[in-house]
Coordinates of C-alpha atoms in Angstrom, one line a residue:
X1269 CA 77.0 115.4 38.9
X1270 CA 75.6 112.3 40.1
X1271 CA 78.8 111.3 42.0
X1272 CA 79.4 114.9 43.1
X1273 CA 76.2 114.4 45.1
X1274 CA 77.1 110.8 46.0
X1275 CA 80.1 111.7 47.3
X1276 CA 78.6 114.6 49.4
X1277 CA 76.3 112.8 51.2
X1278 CA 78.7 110.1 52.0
X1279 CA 80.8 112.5 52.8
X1280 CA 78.3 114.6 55.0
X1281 CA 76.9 111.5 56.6
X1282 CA 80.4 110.3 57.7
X1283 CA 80.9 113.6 59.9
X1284 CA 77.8 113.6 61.3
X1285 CA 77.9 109.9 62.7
X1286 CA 81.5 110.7 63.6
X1287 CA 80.2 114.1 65.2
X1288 CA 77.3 112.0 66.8
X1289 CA 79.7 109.2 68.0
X1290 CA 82.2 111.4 69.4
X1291 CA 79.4 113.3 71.6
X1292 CA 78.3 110.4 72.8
X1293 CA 81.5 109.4 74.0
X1294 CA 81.9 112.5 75.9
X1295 CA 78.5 112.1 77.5
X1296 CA 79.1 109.4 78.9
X1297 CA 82.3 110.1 79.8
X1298 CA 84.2 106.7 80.6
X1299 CA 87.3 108.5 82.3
X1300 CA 84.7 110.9 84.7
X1301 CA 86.9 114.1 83.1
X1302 CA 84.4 115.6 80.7
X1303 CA 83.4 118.9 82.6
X1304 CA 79.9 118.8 80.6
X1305 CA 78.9 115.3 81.0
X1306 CA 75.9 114.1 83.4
X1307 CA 76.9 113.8 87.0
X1308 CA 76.4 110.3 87.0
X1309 CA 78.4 107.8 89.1
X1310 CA 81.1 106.3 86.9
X1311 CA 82.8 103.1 87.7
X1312 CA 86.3 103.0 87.2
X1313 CA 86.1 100.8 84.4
X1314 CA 89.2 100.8 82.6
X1315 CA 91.8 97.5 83.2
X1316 CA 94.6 100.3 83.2
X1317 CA 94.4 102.1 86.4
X1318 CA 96.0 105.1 85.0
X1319 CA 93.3 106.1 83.1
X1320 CA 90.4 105.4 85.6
X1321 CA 91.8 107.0 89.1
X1322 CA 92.7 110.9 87.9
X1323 CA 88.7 111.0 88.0
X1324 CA 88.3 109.1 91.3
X1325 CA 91.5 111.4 92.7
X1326 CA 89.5 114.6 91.8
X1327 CA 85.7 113.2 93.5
X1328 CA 85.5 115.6 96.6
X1329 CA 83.8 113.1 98.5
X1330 CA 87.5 111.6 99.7
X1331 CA 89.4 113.0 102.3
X1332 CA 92.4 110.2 102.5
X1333 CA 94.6 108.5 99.7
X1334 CA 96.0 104.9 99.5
X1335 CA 99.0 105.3 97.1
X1336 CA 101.3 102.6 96.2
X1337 CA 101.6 99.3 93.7
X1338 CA 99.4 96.2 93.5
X1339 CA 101.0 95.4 97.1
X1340 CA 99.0 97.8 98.4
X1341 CA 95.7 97.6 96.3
X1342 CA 93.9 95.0 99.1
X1343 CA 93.9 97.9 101.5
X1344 CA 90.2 98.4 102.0
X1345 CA 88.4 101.5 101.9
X1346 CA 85.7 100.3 103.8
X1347 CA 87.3 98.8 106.3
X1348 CA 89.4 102.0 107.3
X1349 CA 86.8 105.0 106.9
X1350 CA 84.9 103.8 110.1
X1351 CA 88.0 102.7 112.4
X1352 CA 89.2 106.0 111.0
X1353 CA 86.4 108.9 110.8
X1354 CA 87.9 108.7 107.1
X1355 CA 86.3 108.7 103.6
X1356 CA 89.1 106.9 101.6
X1357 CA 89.9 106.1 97.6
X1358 CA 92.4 103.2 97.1
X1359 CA 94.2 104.9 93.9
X1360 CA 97.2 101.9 94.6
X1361 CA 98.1 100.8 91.2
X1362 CA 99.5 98.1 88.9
X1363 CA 103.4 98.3 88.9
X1364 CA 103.1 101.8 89.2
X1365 CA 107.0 103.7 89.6
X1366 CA 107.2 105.8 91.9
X1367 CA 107.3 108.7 89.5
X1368 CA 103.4 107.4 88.7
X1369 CA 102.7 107.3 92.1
X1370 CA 103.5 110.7 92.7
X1371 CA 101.4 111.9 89.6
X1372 CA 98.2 110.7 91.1
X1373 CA 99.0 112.3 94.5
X1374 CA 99.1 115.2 93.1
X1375 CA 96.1 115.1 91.1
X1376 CA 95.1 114.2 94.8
X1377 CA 96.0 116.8 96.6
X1378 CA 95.4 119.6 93.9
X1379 CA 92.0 118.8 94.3
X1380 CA 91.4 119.5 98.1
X1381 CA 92.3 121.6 100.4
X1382 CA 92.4 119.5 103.7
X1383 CA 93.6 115.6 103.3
X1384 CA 92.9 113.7 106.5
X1385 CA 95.1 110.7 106.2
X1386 CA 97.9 109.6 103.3
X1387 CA 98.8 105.8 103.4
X1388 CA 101.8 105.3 101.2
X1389 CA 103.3 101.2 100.4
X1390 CA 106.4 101.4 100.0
X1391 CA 107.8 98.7 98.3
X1392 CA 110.7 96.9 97.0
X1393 CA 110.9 99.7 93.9
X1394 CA 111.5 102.5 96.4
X1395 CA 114.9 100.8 98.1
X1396 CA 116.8 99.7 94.6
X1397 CA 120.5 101.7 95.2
X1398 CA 121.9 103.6 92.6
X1399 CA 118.9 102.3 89.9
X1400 CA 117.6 104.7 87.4
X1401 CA 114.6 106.4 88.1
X1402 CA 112.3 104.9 85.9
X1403 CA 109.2 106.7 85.4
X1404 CA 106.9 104.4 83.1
X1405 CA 106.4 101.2 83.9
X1406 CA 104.7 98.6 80.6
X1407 CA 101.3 100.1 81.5
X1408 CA 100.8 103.4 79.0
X1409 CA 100.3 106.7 81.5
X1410 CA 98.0 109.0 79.7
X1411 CA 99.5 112.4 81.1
X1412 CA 96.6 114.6 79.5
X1413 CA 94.6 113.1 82.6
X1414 CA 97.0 114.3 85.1
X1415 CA 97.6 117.6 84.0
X1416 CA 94.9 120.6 84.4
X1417 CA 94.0 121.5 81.2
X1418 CA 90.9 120.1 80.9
X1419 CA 90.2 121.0 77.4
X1420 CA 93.3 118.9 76.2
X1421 CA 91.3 115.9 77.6
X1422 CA 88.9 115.9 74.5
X1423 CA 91.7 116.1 71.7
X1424 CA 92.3 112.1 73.7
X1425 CA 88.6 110.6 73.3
X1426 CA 87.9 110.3 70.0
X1427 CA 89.4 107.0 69.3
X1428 CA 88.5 102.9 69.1
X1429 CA 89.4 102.5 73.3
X1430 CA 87.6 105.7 74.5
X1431 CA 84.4 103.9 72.7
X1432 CA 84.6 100.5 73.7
X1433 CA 85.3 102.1 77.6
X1434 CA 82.3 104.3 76.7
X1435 CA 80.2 101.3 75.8
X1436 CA 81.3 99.5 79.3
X1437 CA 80.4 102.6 80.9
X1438 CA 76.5 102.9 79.5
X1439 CA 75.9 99.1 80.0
X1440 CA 77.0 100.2 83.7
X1441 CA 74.9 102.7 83.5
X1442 CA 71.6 100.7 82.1
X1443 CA 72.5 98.0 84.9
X1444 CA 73.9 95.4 82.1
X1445 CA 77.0 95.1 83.4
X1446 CA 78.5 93.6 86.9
X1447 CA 80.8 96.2 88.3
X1448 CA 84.4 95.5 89.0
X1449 CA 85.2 98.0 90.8
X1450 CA 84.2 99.8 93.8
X1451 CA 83.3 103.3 93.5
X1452 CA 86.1 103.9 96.4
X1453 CA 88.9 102.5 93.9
X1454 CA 88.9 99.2 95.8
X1455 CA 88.5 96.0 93.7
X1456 CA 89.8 92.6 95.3
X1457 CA 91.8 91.2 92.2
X1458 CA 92.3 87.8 93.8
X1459 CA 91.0 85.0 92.3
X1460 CA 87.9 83.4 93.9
X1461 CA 88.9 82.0 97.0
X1462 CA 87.2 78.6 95.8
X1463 CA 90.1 78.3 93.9
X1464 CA 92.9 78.7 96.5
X1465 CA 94.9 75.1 96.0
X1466 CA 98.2 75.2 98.5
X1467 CA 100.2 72.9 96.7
X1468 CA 99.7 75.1 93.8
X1469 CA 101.0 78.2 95.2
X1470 CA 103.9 75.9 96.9
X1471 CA 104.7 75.5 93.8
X1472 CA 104.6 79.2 92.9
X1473 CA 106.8 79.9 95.8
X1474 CA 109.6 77.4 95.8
X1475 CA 109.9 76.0 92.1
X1476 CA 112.2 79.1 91.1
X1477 CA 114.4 80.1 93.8
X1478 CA 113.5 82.9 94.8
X1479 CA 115.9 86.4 96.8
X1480 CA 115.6 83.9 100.0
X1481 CA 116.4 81.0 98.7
X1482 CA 118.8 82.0 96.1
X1483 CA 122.8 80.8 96.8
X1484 CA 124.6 84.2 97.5
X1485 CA 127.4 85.6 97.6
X1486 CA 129.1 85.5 101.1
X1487 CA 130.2 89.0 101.9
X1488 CA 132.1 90.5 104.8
X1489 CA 129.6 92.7 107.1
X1490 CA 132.8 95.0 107.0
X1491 CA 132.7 95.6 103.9
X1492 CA 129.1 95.8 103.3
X1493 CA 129.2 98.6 105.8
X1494 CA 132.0 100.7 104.3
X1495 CA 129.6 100.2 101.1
X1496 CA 126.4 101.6 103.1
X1497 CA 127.3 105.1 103.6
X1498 CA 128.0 105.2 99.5
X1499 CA 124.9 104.1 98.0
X1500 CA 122.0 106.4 96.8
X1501 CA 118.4 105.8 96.3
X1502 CA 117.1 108.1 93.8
X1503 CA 113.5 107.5 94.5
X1504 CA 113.8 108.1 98.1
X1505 CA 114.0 111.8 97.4
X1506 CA 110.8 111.5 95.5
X1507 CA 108.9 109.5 98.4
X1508 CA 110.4 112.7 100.5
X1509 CA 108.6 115.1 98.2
X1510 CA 105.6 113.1 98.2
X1511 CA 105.6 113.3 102.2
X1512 CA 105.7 117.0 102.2
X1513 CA 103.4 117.4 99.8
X1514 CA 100.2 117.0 101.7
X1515 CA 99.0 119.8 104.5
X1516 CA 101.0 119.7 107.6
X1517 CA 97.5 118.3 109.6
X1518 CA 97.5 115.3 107.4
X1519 CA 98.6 112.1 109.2
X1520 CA 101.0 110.6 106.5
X1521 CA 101.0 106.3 107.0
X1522 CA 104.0 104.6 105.4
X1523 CA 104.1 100.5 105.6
X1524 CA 106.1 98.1 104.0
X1525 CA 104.0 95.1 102.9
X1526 CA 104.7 91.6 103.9
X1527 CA 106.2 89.6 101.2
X1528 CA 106.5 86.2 101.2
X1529 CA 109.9 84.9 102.8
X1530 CA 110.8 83.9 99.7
X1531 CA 111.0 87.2 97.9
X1532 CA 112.9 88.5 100.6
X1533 CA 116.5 89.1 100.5
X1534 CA 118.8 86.3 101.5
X1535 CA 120.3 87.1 104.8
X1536 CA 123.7 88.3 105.4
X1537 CA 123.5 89.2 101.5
X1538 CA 124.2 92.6 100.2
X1539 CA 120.4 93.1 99.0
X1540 CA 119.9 92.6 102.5
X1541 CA 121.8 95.1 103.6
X1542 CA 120.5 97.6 101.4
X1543 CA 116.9 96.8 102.3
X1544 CA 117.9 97.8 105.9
X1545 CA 119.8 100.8 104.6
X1546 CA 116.5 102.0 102.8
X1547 CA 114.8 101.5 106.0
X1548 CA 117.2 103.5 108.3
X1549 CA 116.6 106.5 105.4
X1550 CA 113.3 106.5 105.4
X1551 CA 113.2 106.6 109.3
X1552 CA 115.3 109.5 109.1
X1553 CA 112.9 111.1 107.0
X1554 CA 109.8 110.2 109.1
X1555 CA 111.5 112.0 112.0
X1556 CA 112.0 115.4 110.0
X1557 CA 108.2 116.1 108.5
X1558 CA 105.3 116.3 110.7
X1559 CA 103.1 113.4 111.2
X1560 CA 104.3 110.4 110.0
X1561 CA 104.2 106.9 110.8
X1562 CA 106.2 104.1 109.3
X1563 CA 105.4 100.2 109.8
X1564 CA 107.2 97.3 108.8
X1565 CA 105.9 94.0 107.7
X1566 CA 109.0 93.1 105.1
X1567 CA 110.4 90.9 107.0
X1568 CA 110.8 87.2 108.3
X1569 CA 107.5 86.7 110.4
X1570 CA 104.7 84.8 111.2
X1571 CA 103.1 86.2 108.4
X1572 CA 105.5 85.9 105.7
X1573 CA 106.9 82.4 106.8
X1574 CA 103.2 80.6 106.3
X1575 CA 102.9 79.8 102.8
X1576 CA 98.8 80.0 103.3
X1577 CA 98.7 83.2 103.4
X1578 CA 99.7 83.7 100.0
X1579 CA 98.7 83.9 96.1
X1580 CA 102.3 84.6 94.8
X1581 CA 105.3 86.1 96.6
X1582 CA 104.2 89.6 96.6
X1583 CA 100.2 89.0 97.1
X1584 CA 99.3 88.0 99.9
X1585 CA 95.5 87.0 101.1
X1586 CA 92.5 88.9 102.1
X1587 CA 93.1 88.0 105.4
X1588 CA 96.5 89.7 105.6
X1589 CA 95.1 92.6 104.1
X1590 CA 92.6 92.8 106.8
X1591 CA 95.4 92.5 109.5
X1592 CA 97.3 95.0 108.0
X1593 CA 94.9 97.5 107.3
X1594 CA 93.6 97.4 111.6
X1595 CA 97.7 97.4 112.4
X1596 CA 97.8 100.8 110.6
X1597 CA 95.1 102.0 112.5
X1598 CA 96.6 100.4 115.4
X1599 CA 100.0 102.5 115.2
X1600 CA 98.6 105.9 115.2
X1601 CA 97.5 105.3 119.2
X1602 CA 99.8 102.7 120.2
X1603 CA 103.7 102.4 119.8
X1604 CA 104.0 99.2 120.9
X1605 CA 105.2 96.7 118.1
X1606 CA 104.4 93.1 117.7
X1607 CA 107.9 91.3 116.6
X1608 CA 106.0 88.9 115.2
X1609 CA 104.1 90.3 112.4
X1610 CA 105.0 94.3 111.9
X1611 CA 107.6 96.7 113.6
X1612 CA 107.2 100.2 114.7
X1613 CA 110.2 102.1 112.7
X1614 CA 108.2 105.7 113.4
X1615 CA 107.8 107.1 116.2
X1616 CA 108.9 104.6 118.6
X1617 CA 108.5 104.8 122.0
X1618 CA 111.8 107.0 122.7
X1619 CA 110.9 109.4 119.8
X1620 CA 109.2 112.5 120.8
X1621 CA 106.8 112.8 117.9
X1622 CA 103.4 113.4 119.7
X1623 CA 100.6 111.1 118.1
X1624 CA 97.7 112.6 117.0
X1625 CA 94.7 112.5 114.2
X1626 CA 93.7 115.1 112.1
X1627 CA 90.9 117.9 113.3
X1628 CA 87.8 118.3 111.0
X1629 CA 88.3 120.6 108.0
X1630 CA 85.9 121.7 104.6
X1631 CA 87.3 119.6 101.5
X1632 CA 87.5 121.8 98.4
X1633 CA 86.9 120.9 94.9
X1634 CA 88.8 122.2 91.9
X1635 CA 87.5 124.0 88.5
X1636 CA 89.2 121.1 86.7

């Protein structure tokens, strides 16, 4: 009888600091998903961004999007919502495919009725011919925080990662704990620019040849050309989705980041060729949806020819990503390209797209 009632208790007392655990966890809410939890502002605190943005995609308080890969995660919010009467959320993540990318836009856009501006980067995984369509990358992609059953959502937070984000989350809460990221999505994931040595990154760059630097093939432009017209992009027709997803009025941004010379494709070399092939697609497709803008800065320039203004061959410096961001806001008045550093590939000055920003509308928040 004894152990009967030993058993009980321990038994009893188990659920109830499971029960009280698990309520706390859903209190605090580390994801921002938990309908019932305290509207408290939540840092997206998680090192995966795939867990942490479906909450900052469904805050009402945004009207425009940055979507794209770590290339594209310097944009800053707060540098673009007063050049551009904007309230942005950088949700840019990680290696994200572009099937990822398209599964925060739409947690996005299913959230609001009126989106003022879209800005896509569109990197080197959206111009791979005849590649598979990969649509996880190493990063896990929790889809129960993409979809719109929110009660599913609580079947996922009873577990050892939910608590440690939930104890990250309270000791932001109580003021214990230094943010690292912005409440707009934006975190600059440089290292401290104390640290910047040249001849390190020099090193980076050059000790592994790299797409530019990299003996090639020698191929006959004739034939390269009779190849052109064959090859497929699969995620191209996603990137098209994507573009017409969003409310005609929106003002959809596409740019190709500047990489570093050395991660571009050797020239006269078939990867080369397809790069441009990409390119000439994707202009196509500006021209046939409303409102779109594409800008080029993958390509030989002054940008990507210093080595200074680099980390790695994909990341380039805070500087850049200043430059870049007032260039986009640049091309919405101006057609006039600077050879130099970016290209105009939509609308140029013989297209007969009119330029325009997007009138004020009410934003519109979601039951989810």
């Amino acid at each position: 009888m004894i152990w009967k009632d030993y058993v009980r208790t321990l038994l009893l007392t188990t659920l109830l600091a499971a029960g009280t655990l698990y309520l706390w966890i859903l209190l605090v809410d580390p994801y921002n998903n938990v309908w019932f939890s305290p509207p408290l502002e939540r840092e997206p605190i998680s090192k995966n961004q795939r867990y942490s943005y479906p909450g900052l995609a469904r805050n009402p308080r945004f009207d425009s999007v940055i979507i794209g890969t770590s290339s594209a995660r310097l944009l800053r919010p707060g540098q673009l919502d007063p050049l551009l009467g904007a309230s942005f959320v950088n949700l840019a993540m990680n290696a994200a495919t572009s099937y990822e990318q398209s599964q925060i836009l739409s947690v996005f856009l299913h959230n609001r009725e009126f989106v003022r501006y879209a800005i896509f980067g569109v990197d080197e995984i959206w111009c791979e011919p005849g590649r598979t369509l990969e649509q996880y990358s190493s990063y896990h992609f929790p889809h129960w925080l993409y979809d719109d059953n929110a009660w599913n959502d609580l079947l996922y937070l009873f577990n050892s990662e939910a608590l440690s984000q939930a104890w990250s989350q309270f000791r932001n809460f109580l003021g214990w704990r230094t943010p690292r990221w912005g409440m707009d999505g934006y975190r600059n994931f440089l290292p401290p620019a104390s640290t910047y040595d040249i001849d390190k990154v020099r090193k980076e760059l050059y000790e592994e040849p790299g797409e530019g630097q990299a003996a090639i093939e020698q191929i006959a432009p004739a034939r390269i050309a009779a190849e052109r017209t064959g090859w497929t992009f699969p995620d191209l027709e996603l990137l098209r989705a994507m573009l017409a997803a969003p409310p005609r009025e929106t003002v959809r941004i596409l740019f190709f980041p500047p990489y570093h010379h050395t991660h571009l494709p050797a020239p006269a070399s078939r990867k080369e060729a397809a790069l441009d092939e990409c390119k000439t697609r994707i202009r196509e497709m500006a021209g046939s949806l409303p409102n779109v803008h594409v800008l080029d800065f993958m390509f030989r320039s002054r940008i990507t020819l210093a080595d200074e203004n680099y980390w790695d061959r994909v990341h380039y410096a805070l500087p850049v990503a200043e430059l870049i961001g007032a260039t986009l806001v640049a091309g919405l008045t101006s057609r006039e390209e600077s050879g130099d550093t970016y290209r105009i590939l939509w609308p140029t000055e013989a297209d007969p797209q009119p330029v325009g920003r997007p009138h004020q509308q009410a934003t519109h928040q979601s039951a989810r």
